[in-house]
Amino acid sequence: MRLILFGPPGCGKGTQAELLCREFGIAHLSTGNMLRDAVSAGTEIGLRAQEIMEAGALVPDDAVVGIISDRFDQKDCGKGFVLDGFPRTVAQAESLDELLVEKRFELDRVIEIKVADELLIERISGRFSCSECGAGYHDRFRLPKRANTCDTCGGTGFTRRKDDNEMTVRQRLNSYHTQTEPLLPYYNNRGLLAPVDGMAKIEDVTAEIQEILSVR
């Protein structure tokens, strides 16, 4: 099973990727995690990426594709994978196609998780976490059972990510709409794209994806 998950920031891609990987016994390939792993491992491409990131620049497509190529060669990708966070542009999709041909892999499905912008802004801008254990909470959807006390560890300190604010979220959504959404017809024209309702409950989104995969 080889999948790509698409969707705007905060739509639940990471959560669904982890659930699908457990269900099918496949690898979760998150671009951010792969970059960090390559840097930690000190691979040639990882060291190159580290220099670029430390200079404050974006890692170029060829370096990211190189890291994905190395990752495809690892044993846990033998049964398949879920790509989360890549590709983000048509140029990246074309590079990925070339890599898949080289590795003799074929995509099974491209899943688009659809969520309205205003709900995403509410979801992301309301997030906060325990400073002690990292347990996640939300101003509206998940407050601690006891005020100012973490349900998991009992800690009383909480933090918010600096980029979890409305202005930054709108900028990220705008980037998604202008750069990544053009990929949807790219995969739809090949009969690979399947949209799901990301505004439903987590378990309902998972069930919808599993139903799509069962008829492929």
CSV table of C-alpha atoms in Angstrom, one decimal:
chain,number,residue,atom,x,y,z
A,1,MET,CA,0.0,0.0,0.0
A,2,ARG,CA,1.6,3.3,-1.2
A,3,LEU,CA,-0.3,6.5,-0.3
A,4,ILE,CA,0.1,10.2,-0.4
A,5,LEU,CA,-1.9,12.3,2.1
A,6,PHE,CA,-2.9,15.9,1.2
A,7,GLY,CA,-4.6,18.6,3.1
A,8,PRO,CA,-4.1,22.0,4.6
A,9,PRO,CA,-2.2,22.5,7.8
A,10,GLY,CA,-4.1,21.3,10.8
A,11,CYS,CA,-6.4,19.0,8.9
A,12,GLY,CA,-5.2,15.9,10.7
A,13,LYS,CA,-2.8,14.4,8.1
A,14,GLY,CA,-0.3,13.3,10.8
A,15,THR,CA,-2.9,11.6,12.9
A,16,GLN,CA,-4.4,9.7,10.0
A,17,ALA,CA,-1.0,8.7,8.7
A,18,GLU,CA,-0.1,7.1,12.0
A,19,LEU,CA,-3.4,5.3,12.1
A,20,LEU,CA,-3.1,4.0,8.6
A,21,CYS,CA,0.5,2.9,9.2
A,22,ARG,CA,-0.6,0.8,12.2
A,23,GLU,CA,-3.5,-0.6,10.3
A,24,PHE,CA,-1.5,-1.7,7.2
A,25,GLY,CA,2.0,-2.2,8.8
A,26,ILE,CA,3.6,0.4,6.5
A,27,ALA,CA,6.0,3.3,7.0
A,28,HIS,CA,5.1,6.9,7.9
A,29,LEU,CA,7.2,9.1,5.7
A,30,SER,CA,7.0,12.7,7.1
A,31,THR,CA,9.3,15.1,5.2
A,32,GLY,CA,10.2,16.9,8.4
A,33,ASN,CA,11.1,13.7,10.3
A,34,MET,CA,13.1,12.4,7.3
A,35,LEU,CA,15.1,15.6,7.1
A,36,ARG,CA,15.9,15.5,10.8
A,37,ASP,CA,16.8,11.8,10.7
A,38,ALA,CA,19.1,12.3,7.7
A,39,VAL,CA,20.9,15.1,9.6
A,40,SER,CA,21.2,13.0,12.8
A,41,ALA,CA,22.5,10.1,10.8
A,42,GLY,CA,25.2,12.3,9.2
A,43,THR,CA,24.4,11.1,5.6
A,44,GLU,CA,25.9,13.0,2.7
A,45,ILE,CA,22.5,14.4,1.8
A,46,GLY,CA,21.7,15.1,5.5
A,47,LEU,CA,24.8,17.1,6.0
A,48,ARG,CA,24.1,19.1,2.9
A,49,ALA,CA,20.5,19.8,4.1
A,50,GLN,CA,21.9,20.8,7.5
A,51,GLU,CA,24.2,23.4,6.0
A,52,ILE,CA,21.3,24.8,4.0
A,53,MET,CA,18.9,24.9,6.9
A,54,GLU,CA,21.5,26.5,9.2
A,55,ALA,CA,21.9,29.2,6.6
A,56,GLY,CA,18.2,29.9,6.9
A,57,ALA,CA,17.4,28.7,3.4
A,58,LEU,CA,14.8,26.2,2.2
A,59,VAL,CA,16.1,22.7,1.3
A,60,PRO,CA,16.0,22.4,-2.5
A,61,ASP,CA,13.8,19.8,-4.1
A,62,ASP,CA,16.6,17.6,-5.3
A,63,ALA,CA,18.0,17.2,-1.8
A,64,VAL,CA,14.5,16.4,-0.4
A,65,VAL,CA,14.0,13.8,-3.2
A,66,GLY,CA,17.4,12.4,-2.4
A,67,ILE,CA,16.5,11.9,1.2
A,68,ILE,CA,13.2,10.3,0.2
A,69,SER,CA,15.1,8.0,-2.2
A,70,ASP,CA,17.3,6.8,0.7
A,71,ARG,CA,14.3,6.3,2.9
A,72,PHE,CA,12.5,4.2,0.2
A,73,ASP,CA,15.5,1.8,0.4
A,74,GLN,CA,15.0,1.0,4.1
A,75,LYS,CA,13.4,-2.3,5.0
A,76,ASP,CA,10.2,-0.9,6.6
A,77,CYS,CA,9.1,0.6,3.2
A,78,GLY,CA,8.9,-2.9,1.7
A,79,LYS,CA,5.2,-3.3,2.5
A,80,GLY,CA,4.4,0.3,1.6
A,81,PHE,CA,4.4,3.8,2.9
A,82,VAL,CA,2.3,7.0,3.6
A,83,LEU,CA,3.9,10.2,2.3
A,84,ASP,CA,2.9,13.1,4.6
A,85,GLY,CA,4.1,16.6,3.6
A,86,PHE,CA,5.5,15.8,0.1
A,87,PRO,CA,5.0,16.7,-2.7
A,88,ARG,CA,3.9,20.3,-2.2
A,89,THR,CA,4.3,21.5,-5.7
A,90,VAL,CA,3.8,20.2,-9.2
A,91,ALA,CA,7.6,20.2,-9.8
A,92,GLN,CA,8.0,18.1,-6.7
A,93,ALA,CA,5.3,15.7,-7.9
A,94,GLU,CA,7.1,15.2,-11.2
A,95,SER,CA,10.3,14.5,-9.4
A,96,LEU,CA,8.5,12.0,-7.2
A,97,ASP,CA,7.1,10.3,-10.2
A,98,GLU,CA,10.6,9.8,-11.6
A,99,LEU,CA,11.8,8.4,-8.3
A,100,LEU,CA,8.9,6.0,-8.1
A,101,VAL,CA,9.6,4.7,-11.6
A,102,GLU,CA,13.3,4.3,-10.6
A,103,LYS,CA,12.3,2.3,-7.5
A,104,ARG,CA,9.6,0.3,-9.4
A,105,PHE,CA,7.0,1.6,-7.0
A,106,GLU,CA,3.4,2.5,-8.0
A,107,LEU,CA,1.1,4.8,-6.0
A,108,ASP,CA,-2.2,3.2,-4.9
A,109,ARG,CA,-4.1,6.3,-3.8
A,110,VAL,CA,-3.8,10.0,-3.1
A,111,ILE,CA,-6.1,11.0,-0.2
A,112,GLU,CA,-7.2,14.6,0.2
A,113,ILE,CA,-8.4,15.6,3.6
A,114,LYS,CA,-10.8,18.5,3.1
A,115,VAL,CA,-11.4,21.0,5.9
A,116,ALA,CA,-12.8,24.6,5.8
A,117,ASP,CA,-10.3,27.3,6.4
A,118,GLU,CA,-12.2,29.0,9.2
A,119,LEU,CA,-12.4,25.7,11.2
A,120,LEU,CA,-8.7,25.1,10.7
A,121,ILE,CA,-7.9,28.6,12.0
A,122,GLU,CA,-10.0,27.8,15.1
A,123,ARG,CA,-8.4,24.4,15.5
A,124,ILE,CA,-4.8,25.7,15.2
A,125,SER,CA,-5.0,29.0,17.0
A,126,GLY,CA,-6.6,27.4,20.0
A,127,ARG,CA,-4.0,24.7,20.6
A,128,PHE,CA,-1.7,24.6,23.6
A,129,SER,CA,0.3,21.9,25.4
A,130,CYS,CA,1.7,20.9,28.8
A,131,SER,CA,5.2,22.2,29.3
A,132,GLU,CA,6.1,19.1,31.3
A,133,CYS,CA,4.9,16.1,29.1
A,134,GLY,CA,3.7,17.7,25.9
A,135,ALA,CA,0.1,16.6,26.2
A,136,GLY,CA,-2.1,18.6,23.8
A,137,TYR,CA,-5.1,20.7,24.6
A,138,HIS,CA,-7.4,23.2,23.0
A,139,ASP,CA,-9.2,26.3,24.2
A,140,ARG,CA,-12.6,25.0,22.8
A,141,PHE,CA,-12.3,21.4,22.0
A,142,ARG,CA,-10.2,19.9,24.8
A,143,LEU,CA,-9.6,21.8,28.1
A,144,PRO,CA,-7.9,20.0,31.0
A,145,LYS,CA,-10.4,18.4,33.4
A,146,ARG,CA,-9.0,20.5,36.2
A,147,ALA,CA,-8.2,24.1,35.4
A,148,ASN,CA,-4.5,24.8,34.8
A,149,THR,CA,-3.6,21.1,35.6
A,150,CYS,CA,-2.4,18.6,33.0
A,151,ASP,CA,-4.6,15.5,32.9
A,152,THR,CA,-1.6,13.3,32.1
A,153,CYS,CA,1.2,14.4,34.4
A,154,GLY,CA,-0.4,16.9,36.8
A,155,GLY,CA,1.9,19.7,35.5
A,156,THR,CA,0.7,23.3,35.9
A,157,GLY,CA,2.7,24.9,33.1
A,158,PHE,CA,1.4,25.3,29.5
A,159,THR,CA,2.8,26.7,26.3
A,160,ARG,CA,1.6,27.7,22.9
A,161,ARG,CA,3.6,27.6,19.7
A,162,LYS,CA,4.5,31.1,18.4
A,163,ASP,CA,3.2,30.2,14.9
A,164,ASP,CA,-0.2,29.0,16.3
A,165,ASN,CA,-1.9,32.3,15.7
A,166,GLU,CA,-4.5,33.5,13.3
A,167,MET,CA,-2.2,35.6,11.1
A,168,THR,CA,0.4,32.9,10.6
A,169,VAL,CA,-2.2,30.2,10.0
A,170,ARG,CA,-3.8,32.3,7.3
A,171,GLN,CA,-0.4,32.7,5.6
A,172,ARG,CA,0.1,28.9,5.8
A,173,LEU,CA,-3.3,28.3,4.3
A,174,ASN,CA,-2.7,30.8,1.5
A,175,SER,CA,0.6,29.0,0.7
A,176,TYR,CA,-1.3,25.7,0.6
A,177,HIS,CA,-4.0,27.0,-1.7
A,178,THR,CA,-1.6,28.7,-4.1
A,179,GLN,CA,1.2,26.0,-4.2
A,180,THR,CA,-0.2,22.7,-3.2
A,181,GLU,CA,-3.9,22.7,-4.4
A,182,PRO,CA,-2.8,22.7,-8.1
A,183,LEU,CA,-1.5,19.1,-7.4
A,184,LEU,CA,-5.1,17.9,-6.9
A,185,PRO,CA,-6.1,17.9,-10.6
A,186,TYR,CA,-2.6,16.5,-11.4
A,187,TYR,CA,-3.5,13.3,-9.5
A,188,ASN,CA,-7.2,13.4,-10.2
A,189,ASN,CA,-6.5,13.2,-13.9
A,190,ARG,CA,-4.7,9.9,-13.2
A,191,GLY,CA,-7.6,8.5,-11.3
A,192,LEU,CA,-5.7,8.4,-8.0
A,193,LEU,CA,-7.3,11.3,-6.0
A,194,ALA,CA,-10.0,10.6,-3.4
A,195,PRO,CA,-11.3,13.3,-1.1
A,196,VAL,CA,-12.5,12.7,2.4
A,197,ASP,CA,-14.4,14.9,4.9
A,198,GLY,CA,-11.8,16.1,7.4
A,199,MET,CA,-14.4,17.9,9.4
A,200,ALA,CA,-15.8,14.6,10.7
A,201,LYS,CA,-14.6,12.8,13.8
A,202,ILE,CA,-11.2,11.3,13.7
A,203,GLU,CA,-12.5,7.7,13.7
A,204,ASP,CA,-15.0,8.6,10.9
A,205,VAL,CA,-12.3,10.1,8.7
A,206,THR,CA,-10.2,6.9,9.2
A,207,ALA,CA,-13.2,4.7,8.3
A,208,GLU,CA,-13.8,6.7,5.2
A,209,ILE,CA,-10.2,6.3,4.1
A,210,GLN,CA,-10.2,2.6,4.8
A,211,GLU,CA,-13.4,2.2,2.7
A,212,ILE,CA,-11.7,4.0,-0.2
A,213,LEU,CA,-8.7,1.8,0.0
A,214,SER,CA,-10.7,-1.4,0.2
A,215,VAL,CA,-12.2,-0.8,-3.3
A,216,ARG,CA,-8.9,0.0,-5.0
